[in-house]
Amino acid sequence: MTLDLFDHPDFHPSWREELCPGAVVLRGAALADSRELLKAIDNIAIQVPFQYRATPGGYAMSVAMTNCGDLGWVTDQQGYRYQPTSPETLRQWPAMPDLFRTLAIHAAREAGFSDFMPDACLINRYQIGAKMSLHQDKDEEDFGQPIVSISLGLPAVFQFGGLERSDKTQRVNLTHGDIVVWGGPARLRYHGILPLKAGEHSLTGQYRFNLTFRKAH
DNA sequence: CAGTGCCC
DNA sequence: GTAC
């Protein structure tokens, strides 16, 4: 991987956008590793296929999901939770690739969170029209640990709000290779993804992939 | 518990 | 804004 990207003299203000205290967009920070990241996603999905899960309220989500790492985020009628196994295979999630972990740790450090130790990586696949409505990440045990989110493939509009659902949201265009990190005072800010606009990406076709790294337990 | 979704 |  090209960790040197983070040390490159050009990797600074123009590539870094502060959304608010504790939240930053690192433009193109995963770009150089994107082909390897996508290959790794394919390899994981062969072992544990993407699933369309349902919320506890019974609605099918439009985003397909799989996981890697010690813990994976799942939802069903019982609720939201992290668990060490896939509900379908009843086996442990595939290991988190070293490239994933290292990239996430470096991005967190770049954003000011020096002790990030992710144990969970949720892999979301968005097809055209798929969305993620405004929500908080609050199923984790330690809100002192940040969230690291890597965008691959088709662009999407990220909504980044406040600590209450009714707070005004910023709209942030995220494209292939962008990394968003939020933690500290921004850790519980509401966020979401607007319906994916039709398009074609040379590496992912009609899909957007998102890797979300968390310290769950 | 379920607002990571839905509808007006 | 909010079902049950």
Tab-separated table of N, CA, C and O in Angstrom, chain A residues 8-132:
chain	number	residue	atom	x	y	z
A	8	HIS	N	3.201	12.350	2.281
A	8	HIS	CA	3.555	13.173	1.120
A	8	HIS	C	3.316	14.649	1.423
A	8	HIS	O	2.328	14.999	2.076
A	9	PRO	N	4.249	15.486	0.980
A	9	PRO	CA	4.113	16.918	1.280
A	9	PRO	C	2.810	17.523	0.759
A	9	PRO	O	2.305	18.491	1.330
A	10	ASP	N	2.260	16.922	-0.293
A	10	ASP	CA	1.021	17.477	-0.840
A	10	ASP	C	-0.216	17.036	-0.063
A	10	ASP	O	-1.304	17.568	-0.249
A	11	PHE	N	-0.015	16.022	0.799
A	11	PHE	CA	-1.174	15.527	1.544
A	11	PHE	C	-1.431	16.451	2.718
A	11	PHE	O	-1.033	16.204	3.831
A	12	HIS	N	-2.071	17.571	2.423
A	12	HIS	CA	-2.330	18.538	3.479
A	12	HIS	C	-3.510	19.422	3.148
A	12	HIS	O	-4.458	18.912	2.592
A	13	PRO	N	-3.511	20.691	3.495
A	13	PRO	CA	-4.761	21.449	3.521
A	13	PRO	C	-5.731	21.231	2.378
A	13	PRO	O	-6.903	21.018	2.613
A	14	SER	N	-5.249	21.251	1.147
A	14	SER	CA	-6.197	21.184	0.036
A	14	SER	C	-6.873	19.825	-0.052
A	14	SER	O	-7.940	19.694	-0.624
A	15	TRP	N	-6.258	18.810	0.525
A	15	TRP	CA	-6.859	17.481	0.490
A	15	TRP	C	-7.664	17.185	1.732
A	15	TRP	O	-8.296	16.171	1.844
A	16	ARG	N	-7.559	18.076	2.685
A	16	ARG	CA	-8.234	17.870	3.974
A	16	ARG	C	-9.329	18.907	4.130
A	16	ARG	O	-9.077	20.103	4.048
A	17	GLU	N	-10.532	18.451	4.352
A	17	GLU	CA	-11.633	19.386	4.562
A	17	GLU	C	-12.241	19.122	5.933
A	17	GLU	O	-12.721	18.027	6.203
A	18	GLU	N	-12.214	20.129	6.775
A	18	GLU	CA	-12.828	20.004	8.102
A	18	GLU	C	-14.326	20.244	7.951
A	18	GLU	O	-14.750	21.282	7.431
A	19	LEU	N	-15.119	19.281	8.394
A	19	LEU	CA	-16.573	19.445	8.340
A	19	LEU	C	-17.066	20.188	9.575
A	19	LEU	O	-18.044	20.935	9.516
A	20	CYS	N	-16.384	19.935	10.681
A	20	CYS	CA	-16.708	20.533	11.967
A	20	CYS	C	-15.617	20.046	12.911
A	20	CYS	O	-14.823	19.190	12.522
A	21	PRO	N	-15.563	20.553	14.137
A	21	PRO	CA	-14.558	20.011	15.067
A	21	PRO	C	-14.733	18.498	15.223
A	21	PRO	O	-15.817	18.015	15.535
A	22	GLY	N	-13.670	17.760	14.942
A	22	GLY	CA	-13.712	16.310	15.097
A	22	GLY	C	-14.068	15.535	13.857
A	22	GLY	O	-14.072	14.305	13.876
A	23	ALA	N	-14.357	16.227	12.750
A	23	ALA	CA	-14.721	15.520	11.510
A	23	ALA	C	-13.944	16.090	10.333
A	23	ALA	O	-13.878	17.304	10.157
A	24	VAL	N	-13.388	15.215	9.519
A	24	VAL	CA	-12.552	15.653	8.409
A	24	VAL	C	-12.756	14.737	7.207
A	24	VAL	O	-13.028	13.549	7.364
A	25	VAL	N	-12.672	15.311	6.006
A	25	VAL	CA	-12.653	14.535	4.777
A	25	VAL	C	-11.235	14.554	4.236
A	25	VAL	O	-10.656	15.626	4.071
A	26	LEU	N	-10.666	13.363	4.008
A	26	LEU	CA	-9.335	13.243	3.421
A	26	LEU	C	-9.530	12.863	1.958
A	26	LEU	O	-9.751	11.694	1.623
A	27	ARG	N	-9.464	13.866	1.113
A	27	ARG	CA	-9.785	13.648	-0.305
A	27	ARG	C	-8.759	12.741	-0.975
A	27	ARG	O	-7.550	13.007	-0.935
A	28	GLY	N	-9.248	11.681	-1.579
A	28	GLY	CA	-8.391	10.805	-2.367
A	28	GLY	C	-7.395	9.987	-1.569
A	28	GLY	O	-6.512	9.363	-2.142
A	29	ALA	N	-7.581	9.922	-0.250
A	29	ALA	CA	-6.573	9.266	0.591
A	29	ALA	C	-6.474	7.758	0.335
A	29	ALA	O	-5.461	7.147	0.644
A	30	ALA	N	-7.537	7.153	-0.217
A	30	ALA	CA	-7.507	5.714	-0.502
A	30	ALA	C	-7.368	5.428	-1.986
A	30	ALA	O	-7.413	4.268	-2.416
A	31	LEU	N	-7.192	6.488	-2.762
A	31	LEU	CA	-7.193	6.324	-4.222
A	31	LEU	C	-6.107	5.370	-4.709
A	31	LEU	O	-6.362	4.469	-5.516
A	32	ALA	N	-4.903	5.552	-4.195
A	32	ALA	CA	-3.781	4.745	-4.695
A	32	ALA	C	-3.954	3.260	-4.361
A	32	ALA	O	-3.378	2.401	-5.029
A	33	ASP	N	-4.733	2.954	-3.336
A	33	ASP	CA	-4.944	1.565	-2.931
A	33	ASP	C	-6.286	1.014	-3.396
A	33	ASP	O	-6.651	-0.107	-3.029
A	34	SER	N	-7.005	1.778	-4.211
A	34	SER	CA	-8.401	1.421	-4.466
A	34	SER	C	-8.564	0.090	-5.187
A	34	SER	O	-9.481	-0.675	-4.891
A	35	ARG	N	-7.671	-0.212	-6.126
A	35	ARG	CA	-7.816	-1.500	-6.832
A	35	ARG	C	-7.613	-2.665	-5.876
A	35	ARG	O	-8.336	-3.665	-5.936
A	36	GLU	N	-6.630	-2.527	-4.996
A	36	GLU	CA	-6.384	-3.584	-4.011
A	36	GLU	C	-7.555	-3.705	-3.037
A	36	GLU	O	-7.946	-4.808	-2.636
A	37	LEU	N	-8.104	-2.579	-2.652
A	37	LEU	CA	-9.253	-2.598	-1.744
A	37	LEU	C	-10.436	-3.316	-2.391
A	37	LEU	O	-11.107	-4.134	-1.753
A	38	LEU	N	-10.664	-3.021	-3.657
A	38	LEU	CA	-11.797	-3.648	-4.359
A	38	LEU	C	-11.577	-5.149	-4.547
A	38	LEU	O	-12.518	-5.948	-4.429
A	39	LYS	N	-10.342	-5.532	-4.812
A	39	LYS	CA	-10.054	-6.971	-4.908
A	39	LYS	C	-10.331	-7.662	-3.582
A	39	LYS	O	-10.888	-8.765	-3.534
A	40	ALA	N	-9.939	-7.008	-2.515
A	40	ALA	CA	-10.163	-7.589	-1.185
A	40	ALA	C	-11.652	-7.695	-0.867
A	40	ALA	O	-12.104	-8.673	-0.255
A	41	ILE	N	-12.407	-6.693	-1.289
A	41	ILE	CA	-13.866	-6.753	-1.084
A	41	ILE	C	-14.446	-7.951	-1.832
A	41	ILE	O	-15.259	-8.712	-1.287
A	42	ASP	N	-14.020	-8.139	-3.074
A	42	ASP	CA	-14.489	-9.298	-3.856
A	42	ASP	C	-14.181	-10.594	-3.129
A	42	ASP	O	-15.023	-11.498	-3.040
A	43	ASN	N	-12.979	-10.683	-2.619
A	43	ASN	CA	-12.560	-11.909	-1.927
A	43	ASN	C	-13.404	-12.172	-0.677
A	43	ASN	O	-13.786	-13.311	-0.398
A	44	ILE	N	-13.725	-11.108	0.035
A	44	ILE	CA	-14.570	-11.253	1.230
A	44	ILE	C	-15.982	-11.676	0.825
A	44	ILE	O	-16.584	-12.575	1.435
A	45	ALA	N	-16.494	-11.045	-0.236
A	45	ALA	CA	-17.874	-11.327	-0.647
A	45	ALA	C	-18.035	-12.737	-1.194
A	45	ALA	O	-19.136	-13.298	-1.167
A	46	ILE	N	-16.955	-13.321	-1.700
A	46	ILE	CA	-17.002	-14.727	-2.120
A	46	ILE	C	-17.236	-15.619	-0.905
A	46	ILE	O	-17.985	-16.593	-0.952
A	47	GLN	N	-16.614	-15.244	0.205
A	47	GLN	CA	-16.735	-16.062	1.420
A	47	GLN	C	-18.050	-15.801	2.162
A	47	GLN	O	-18.679	-16.722	2.667
A	48	VAL	N	-18.419	-14.525	2.230
A	48	VAL	CA	-19.639	-14.127	2.938
A	48	VAL	C	-20.400	-13.151	2.039
A	48	VAL	O	-20.120	-11.956	2.040
A	49	PRO	N	-21.353	-13.647	1.257
A	49	PRO	CA	-22.024	-12.810	0.268
A	49	PRO	C	-22.753	-11.608	0.887
A	49	PRO	O	-23.191	-11.654	2.036
A	50	PHE	N	-22.870	-10.546	0.085
A	50	PHE	CA	-23.655	-9.380	0.495
A	50	PHE	C	-25.094	-9.806	0.765
A	50	PHE	O	-25.653	-10.637	0.058
A	51	GLN	N	-25.666	-9.204	1.798
A	51	GLN	CA	-27.043	-9.510	2.200
A	51	GLN	C	-27.829	-8.211	2.314
A	51	GLN	O	-27.294	-7.201	2.777
A	52	TYR	N	-29.104	-8.268	1.931
A	52	TYR	CA	-30.013	-7.154	2.202
A	52	TYR	C	-30.709	-7.452	3.530
A	52	TYR	O	-31.572	-8.326	3.589
A	53	ARG	N	-30.306	-6.744	4.556
A	53	ARG	CA	-30.878	-7.020	5.873
A	53	ARG	C	-32.082	-6.128	6.133
A	53	ARG	O	-32.339	-5.163	5.425
A	54	ALA	N	-32.831	-6.498	7.172
A	54	ALA	CA	-34.028	-5.743	7.539
A	54	ALA	C	-33.804	-5.032	8.859
A	54	ALA	O	-33.100	-5.525	9.748
A	55	THR	N	-34.403	-3.867	8.975
A	55	THR	CA	-34.360	-3.146	10.245
A	55	THR	C	-35.281	-3.858	11.241
A	55	THR	O	-36.146	-4.648	10.853
A	56	PRO	N	-35.115	-3.561	12.529
A	56	PRO	CA	-36.019	-4.162	13.526
A	56	PRO	C	-37.485	-3.840	13.231
A	56	PRO	O	-38.374	-4.604	13.597
A	57	GLY	N	-37.715	-2.714	12.563
A	57	GLY	CA	-39.078	-2.358	12.198
A	57	GLY	C	-39.635	-3.184	11.048
A	57	GLY	O	-40.822	-3.093	10.721
A	58	GLY	N	-38.775	-3.966	10.412
A	58	GLY	CA	-39.230	-4.885	9.380
A	58	GLY	C	-39.040	-4.393	7.955
A	58	GLY	O	-39.513	-5.033	7.019
A	59	TYR	N	-38.357	-3.271	7.796
A	59	TYR	CA	-38.139	-2.746	6.447
A	59	TYR	C	-36.820	-3.233	5.868
A	59	TYR	O	-35.786	-3.187	6.533
A	60	ALA	N	-36.850	-3.697	4.619
A	60	ALA	CA	-35.620	-4.137	3.960
A	60	ALA	C	-34.758	-2.926	3.647
A	60	ALA	O	-35.239	-1.920	3.109
A	61	MET	N	-33.497	-3.007	3.976
A	61	MET	CA	-32.584	-1.914	3.650
A	61	MET	C	-32.213	-1.994	2.170
A	61	MET	O	-32.167	-3.079	1.587
A	62	SER	N	-31.952	-0.836	1.583
A	62	SER	CA	-31.628	-0.791	0.156
A	62	SER	C	-30.140	-1.019	-0.088
A	62	SER	O	-29.710	-1.201	-1.228
A	63	VAL	N	-29.366	-0.998	0.976
A	63	VAL	CA	-27.922	-1.217	0.896
A	63	VAL	C	-27.635	-2.670	1.258
A	63	VAL	O	-28.189	-3.191	2.229
A	64	ALA	N	-26.805	-3.329	0.465
A	64	ALA	CA	-26.399	-4.709	0.761
A	64	ALA	C	-25.121	-4.677	1.591
A	64	ALA	O	-24.272	-3.810	1.386
A	65	MET	N	-25.006	-5.616	2.533
A	65	MET	CA	-23.911	-5.557	3.497
A	65	MET	C	-23.206	-6.891	3.688
A	65	MET	O	-23.820	-7.943	3.639
A	66	THR	N	-21.893	-6.786	3.931
A	66	THR	CA	-21.152	-7.896	4.498
A	66	THR	C	-20.126	-7.284	5.442
A	66	THR	O	-20.122	-6.063	5.633
A	67	ASN	N	-19.313	-8.096	6.074
A	67	ASN	CA	-18.362	-7.593	7.072
A	67	ASN	C	-17.062	-8.370	7.008
A	67	ASN	O	-17.016	-9.501	6.521
A	68	CYS	N	-16.028	-7.749	7.564
A	68	CYS	CA	-14.817	-8.487	7.874
A	68	CYS	C	-14.279	-7.969	9.202
A	68	CYS	O	-14.685	-6.907	9.670
A	69	GLY	N	-13.406	-8.758	9.801
A	69	GLY	CA	-12.872	-8.377	11.110
A	69	GLY	C	-13.451	-9.246	12.213
A	69	GLY	O	-14.247	-10.149	11.959
A	70	ASP	N	-13.057	-8.962	13.448
A	70	ASP	CA	-13.507	-9.775	14.588
A	70	ASP	C	-15.013	-9.676	14.798
A	70	ASP	O	-15.642	-10.605	15.298
A	71	LEU	N	-15.568	-8.527	14.442
A	71	LEU	CA	-16.993	-8.295	14.665
A	71	LEU	C	-17.629	-7.699	13.430
A	71	LEU	O	-17.006	-6.933	12.700
A	72	GLY	N	-18.897	-8.051	13.213
A	72	GLY	CA	-19.632	-7.490	12.080
A	72	GLY	C	-20.958	-6.922	12.540
A	72	GLY	O	-21.585	-7.443	13.464
A	73	TRP	N	-21.362	-5.830	11.907
A	73	TRP	CA	-22.645	-5.198	12.248
A	73	TRP	C	-23.754	-5.898	11.484
A	73	TRP	O	-23.657	-6.086	10.253
A	74	VAL	N	-24.797	-6.274	12.210
A	74	VAL	CA	-25.960	-6.894	11.581
A	74	VAL	C	-27.228	-6.286	12.163
A	74	VAL	O	-27.208	-5.674	13.243
A	75	THR	N	-28.322	-6.439	11.442
A	75	THR	CA	-29.630	-6.017	11.930
A	75	THR	C	-30.651	-7.057	11.503
A	75	THR	O	-30.549	-7.646	10.412
A	76	ASP	N	-31.625	-7.269	12.387
A	76	ASP	CA	-32.758	-8.139	12.082
A	76	ASP	C	-33.880	-7.750	13.043
A	76	ASP	O	-33.797	-6.711	13.691
A	77	GLN	N	-34.887	-8.580	13.135
A	77	GLN	CA	-36.021	-8.237	14.010
A	77	GLN	C	-35.604	-8.110	15.467
A	77	GLN	O	-36.275	-7.424	16.242
A	78	GLN	N	-34.486	-8.751	15.820
A	78	GLN	CA	-34.021	-8.668	17.207
A	78	GLN	C	-33.372	-7.327	17.499
A	78	GLN	O	-33.298	-6.932	18.668
A	79	GLY	N	-32.874	-6.657	16.478
A	79	GLY	CA	-32.250	-5.368	16.701
A	79	GLY	C	-30.924	-5.224	15.989
A	79	GLY	O	-30.569	-6.046	15.143
A	80	TYR	N	-30.220	-4.147	16.321
A	80	TYR	CA	-28.896	-3.868	15.754
A	80	TYR	C	-27.839	-4.399	16.712
A	80	TYR	O	-27.963	-4.255	17.926
A	81	ARG	N	-26.790	-4.964	16.186
A	81	ARG	CA	-25.729	-5.454	17.075
A	81	ARG	C	-24.469	-5.791	16.275
A	81	ARG	O	-24.511	-5.919	15.050
A	82	TYR	N	-23.393	-5.952	17.005
A	82	TYR	CA	-22.163	-6.502	16.438
A	82	TYR	C	-22.047	-7.937	16.899
A	82	TYR	O	-22.312	-8.245	18.066
A	83	GLN	N	-21.661	-8.817	15.996
A	83	GLN	CA	-21.452	-10.209	16.392
A	83	GLN	C	-20.290	-10.797	15.614
A	83	GLN	O	-19.959	-10.334	14.517
A	84	PRO	N	-19.648	-11.834	16.168
A	84	PRO	CA	-18.437	-12.391	15.565
A	84	PRO	C	-18.681	-13.295	14.370
A	84	PRO	O	-17.729	-13.668	13.686
A	85	THR	N	-19.935	-13.637	14.128
A	85	THR	CA	-20.241	-14.584	13.051
A	85	THR	C	-21.268	-14.015	12.090
A	85	THR	O	-22.071	-13.152	12.445
A	86	SER	N	-21.268	-14.547	10.893
A	86	SER	CA	-22.299	-14.207	9.909
A	86	SER	C	-23.559	-15.010	10.211
A	86	SER	O	-23.481	-16.223	10.413
A	87	PRO	N	-24.722	-14.373	10.232
A	87	PRO	CA	-25.968	-15.096	10.512
A	87	PRO	C	-26.249	-16.195	9.484
A	87	PRO	O	-26.907	-17.176	9.802
A	88	GLU	N	-25.737	-16.026	8.270
A	88	GLU	CA	-26.014	-16.996	7.213
A	88	GLU	C	-25.063	-18.188	7.272
A	88	GLU	O	-25.484	-19.336	7.177
A	89	THR	N	-23.774	-17.903	7.421
A	89	THR	CA	-22.799	-19.005	7.394
A	89	THR	C	-22.570	-19.579	8.791
A	89	THR	O	-22.035	-20.692	8.921
A	90	LEU	N	-22.947	-18.824	9.815
A	90	LEU	CA	-22.692	-19.216	11.213
A	90	LEU	C	-21.199	-19.362	11.497
A	90	LEU	O	-20.800	-19.983	12.480
A	91	ARG	N	-20.415	-18.781	10.628
A	91	ARG	CA	-18.964	-18.824	10.824
A	91	ARG	C	-18.447	-17.417	11.068
A	91	ARG	O	-19.135	-16.429	10.814
A	92	GLN	N	-17.213	-17.326	11.541
A	92	GLN	CA	-16.613	-16.019	11.780
A	92	GLN	C	-16.509	-15.248	10.467
A	92	GLN	O	-16.343	-15.830	9.397
A	93	TRP	N	-16.585	-13.943	10.578
A	93	TRP	CA	-16.363	-13.098	9.409
A	93	TRP	C	-14.929	-13.302	8.930
A	93	TRP	O	-14.050	-13.633	9.732
A	94	PRO	N	-14.670	-13.083	7.651
A	94	PRO	CA	-13.280	-13.132	7.170
A	94	PRO	C	-12.417	-12.122	7.945
A	94	PRO	O	-12.910	-11.094	8.405
A	95	ALA	N	-11.151	-12.457	8.061
A	95	ALA	CA	-10.241	-11.548	8.768
A	95	ALA	C	-10.191	-10.192	8.067
A	95	ALA	O	-10.368	-10.100	6.851
A	96	MET	N	-9.952	-9.154	8.849
A	96	MET	CA	-9.768	-7.829	8.261
A	96	MET	C	-8.412	-7.793	7.561
A	96	MET	O	-7.386	-8.022	8.214
A	97	PRO	N	-8.402	-7.532	6.260
A	97	PRO	CA	-7.118	-7.473	5.551
A	97	PRO	C	-6.194	-6.416	6.175
A	97	PRO	O	-6.652	-5.358	6.592
A	98	ASP	N	-4.914	-6.714	6.209
A	98	ASP	CA	-3.947	-5.772	6.779
A	98	ASP	C	-4.039	-4.402	6.113
A	98	ASP	O	-3.920	-3.370	6.783
A	99	LEU	N	-4.266	-4.414	4.799
A	99	LEU	CA	-4.376	-3.138	4.081
A	99	LEU	C	-5.524	-2.303	4.635
A	99	LEU	O	-5.387	-1.091	4.822
A	100	PHE	N	-6.658	-2.949	4.909
A	100	PHE	CA	-7.817	-2.228	5.454
A	100	PHE	C	-7.440	-1.581	6.794
A	100	PHE	O	-7.644	-0.387	7.001
A	101	ARG	N	-6.931	-2.424	7.694
A	101	ARG	CA	-6.642	-1.946	9.045
A	101	ARG	C	-5.626	-0.815	9.019
A	101	ARG	O	-5.810	0.224	9.661
A	102	THR	N	-4.562	-1.024	8.264
A	102	THR	CA	-3.496	-0.020	8.231
A	102	THR	C	-3.993	1.296	7.646
A	102	THR	O	-3.698	2.375	8.180
A	103	LEU	N	-4.758	1.203	6.582
A	103	LEU	CA	-5.287	2.418	5.958
A	103	LEU	C	-6.207	3.165	6.928
A	103	LEU	O	-6.141	4.390	7.059
A	104	ALA	N	-7.053	2.427	7.626
A	104	ALA	CA	-7.990	3.050	8.574
A	104	ALA	C	-7.241	3.708	9.728
A	104	ALA	O	-7.574	4.834	10.148
A	105	ILE	N	-6.228	3.023	10.234
A	105	ILE	CA	-5.456	3.576	11.359
A	105	ILE	C	-4.725	4.841	10.927
A	105	ILE	O	-4.693	5.846	11.650
A	106	HIS	N	-4.153	4.813	9.737
A	106	HIS	CA	-3.433	5.995	9.245
A	106	HIS	C	-4.379	7.162	8.997
A	106	HIS	O	-4.054	8.305	9.301
A	107	ALA	N	-5.561	6.863	8.474
A	107	ALA	CA	-6.534	7.941	8.240
A	107	ALA	C	-6.984	8.541	9.571
A	107	ALA	O	-7.086	9.767	9.705
A	108	ALA	N	-7.229	7.673	10.549
A	108	ALA	CA	-7.644	8.175	11.866
A	108	ALA	C	-6.555	9.065	12.459
A	108	ALA	O	-6.838	10.152	12.986
A	109	ARG	N	-5.327	8.621	12.352
A	109	ARG	CA	-4.213	9.410	12.894
A	109	ARG	C	-4.134	10.760	12.185
A	109	ARG	O	-3.946	11.798	12.824
A	110	GLU	N	-4.305	10.728	10.876
A	110	GLU	CA	-4.262	11.967	10.092
A	110	GLU	C	-5.334	12.949	10.544
A	110	GLU	O	-5.183	14.158	10.434
A	111	ALA	N	-6.430	12.388	11.067
A	111	ALA	CA	-7.548	13.226	11.519
A	111	ALA	C	-7.429	13.584	12.997
A	111	ALA	O	-8.315	14.246	13.543
A	112	GLY	N	-6.355	13.111	13.646
A	112	GLY	CA	-6.133	13.495	15.033
A	112	GLY	C	-6.494	12.445	16.067
A	112	GLY	O	-6.485	12.720	17.265
A	113	PHE	N	-6.812	11.224	15.597
A	113	PHE	CA	-7.147	10.137	16.525
A	113	PHE	C	-6.047	9.085	16.446
A	113	PHE	O	-6.024	8.239	15.548
A	114	SER	N	-5.137	9.157	17.402
A	114	SER	CA	-3.900	8.390	17.272
A	114	SER	C	-3.995	6.966	17.795
A	114	SER	O	-3.097	6.167	17.566
A	115	ASP	N	-5.053	6.613	18.483
A	115	ASP	CA	-5.119	5.282	19.101
A	115	ASP	C	-6.253	4.428	18.552
A	115	ASP	O	-6.817	3.611	19.263
A	116	PHE	N	-6.582	4.616	17.276
A	116	PHE	CA	-7.697	3.855	16.705
A	116	PHE	C	-7.294	2.399	16.486
A	116	PHE	O	-6.286	2.100	15.853
A	117	MET	N	-8.087	1.491	17.025
A	117	MET	CA	-7.835	0.052	16.866
A	117	MET	C	-9.120	-0.633	16.405
A	117	MET	O	-9.840	-1.209	17.224
A	118	PRO	N	-9.433	-0.559	15.119
A	118	PRO	CA	-10.713	-1.105	14.641
A	118	PRO	C	-10.780	-2.622	14.804
A	118	PRO	O	-9.823	-3.328	14.528
A	119	ASP	N	-11.931	-3.090	15.259
A	119	ASP	CA	-12.179	-4.527	15.312
A	119	ASP	C	-13.341	-4.931	14.413
A	119	ASP	O	-13.713	-6.106	14.365
A	120	ALA	N	-13.919	-3.965	13.711
A	120	ALA	CA	-15.067	-4.243	12.843
A	120	ALA	C	-14.953	-3.438	11.558
A	120	ALA	O	-14.584	-2.269	11.585
A	121	CYS	N	-15.262	-4.081	10.457
A	121	CYS	CA	-15.331	-3.377	9.166
A	121	CYS	C	-16.598	-3.803	8.456
A	121	CYS	O	-16.723	-4.936	7.992
A	122	LEU	N	-17.536	-2.872	8.406
A	122	LEU	CA	-18.796	-3.080	7.676
A	122	LEU	C	-18.574	-2.669	6.223
A	122	LEU	O	-18.053	-1.590	5.956
A	123	ILE	N	-18.954	-3.545	5.308
A	123	ILE	CA	-18.808	-3.268	3.874
A	123	ILE	C	-20.197	-3.088	3.297
A	123	ILE	O	-21.002	-4.024	3.280
A	124	ASN	N	-20.480	-1.868	2.872
A	124	ASN	CA	-21.796	-1.546	2.307
A	124	ASN	C	-21.691	-1.430	0.797
A	124	ASN	O	-20.779	-0.780	0.278
A	125	ARG	N	-22.646	-2.034	0.111
A	125	ARG	CA	-22.711	-1.924	-1.350
A	125	ARG	C	-24.001	-1.215	-1.739
A	125	ARG	O	-25.094	-1.683	-1.454
A	126	TYR	N	-23.842	-0.071	-2.386
A	126	TYR	CA	-24.979	0.734	-2.835
A	126	TYR	C	-25.205	0.504	-4.314
A	126	TYR	O	-24.292	0.669	-5.123
A	127	GLN	N	-26.436	0.138	-4.681
A	127	GLN	CA	-26.789	0.135	-6.093
A	127	GLN	C	-27.523	1.444	-6.394
A	127	GLN	O	-27.796	2.234	-5.482
A	128	ILE	N	-27.810	1.691	-7.664
A	128	ILE	CA	-28.486	2.932	-8.030
A	128	ILE	C	-29.783	3.054	-7.225
A	128	ILE	O	-30.572	2.115	-7.151
A	129	GLY	N	-29.991	4.197	-6.611
A	129	GLY	CA	-31.192	4.443	-5.823
A	129	GLY	C	-31.053	4.079	-4.354
A	129	GLY	O	-31.886	4.496	-3.542
A	130	ALA	N	-30.040	3.299	-4.019
A	130	ALA	CA	-29.866	2.906	-2.607
A	130	ALA	C	-29.485	4.112	-1.765
A	130	ALA	O	-28.847	5.056	-2.249
A	131	LYS	N	-29.873	4.076	-0.500
A	131	LYS	CA	-29.621	5.212	0.396
A	131	LYS	C	-29.445	4.703	1.803
A	131	LYS	O	-29.708	3.540	2.105
A	132	MET	N	-29.004	5.613	2.654
A	132	MET	CA	-28.913	5.310	4.086
A	132	MET	C	-29.477	6.515	4.797
A	132	MET	O	-28.882	7.597	4.756
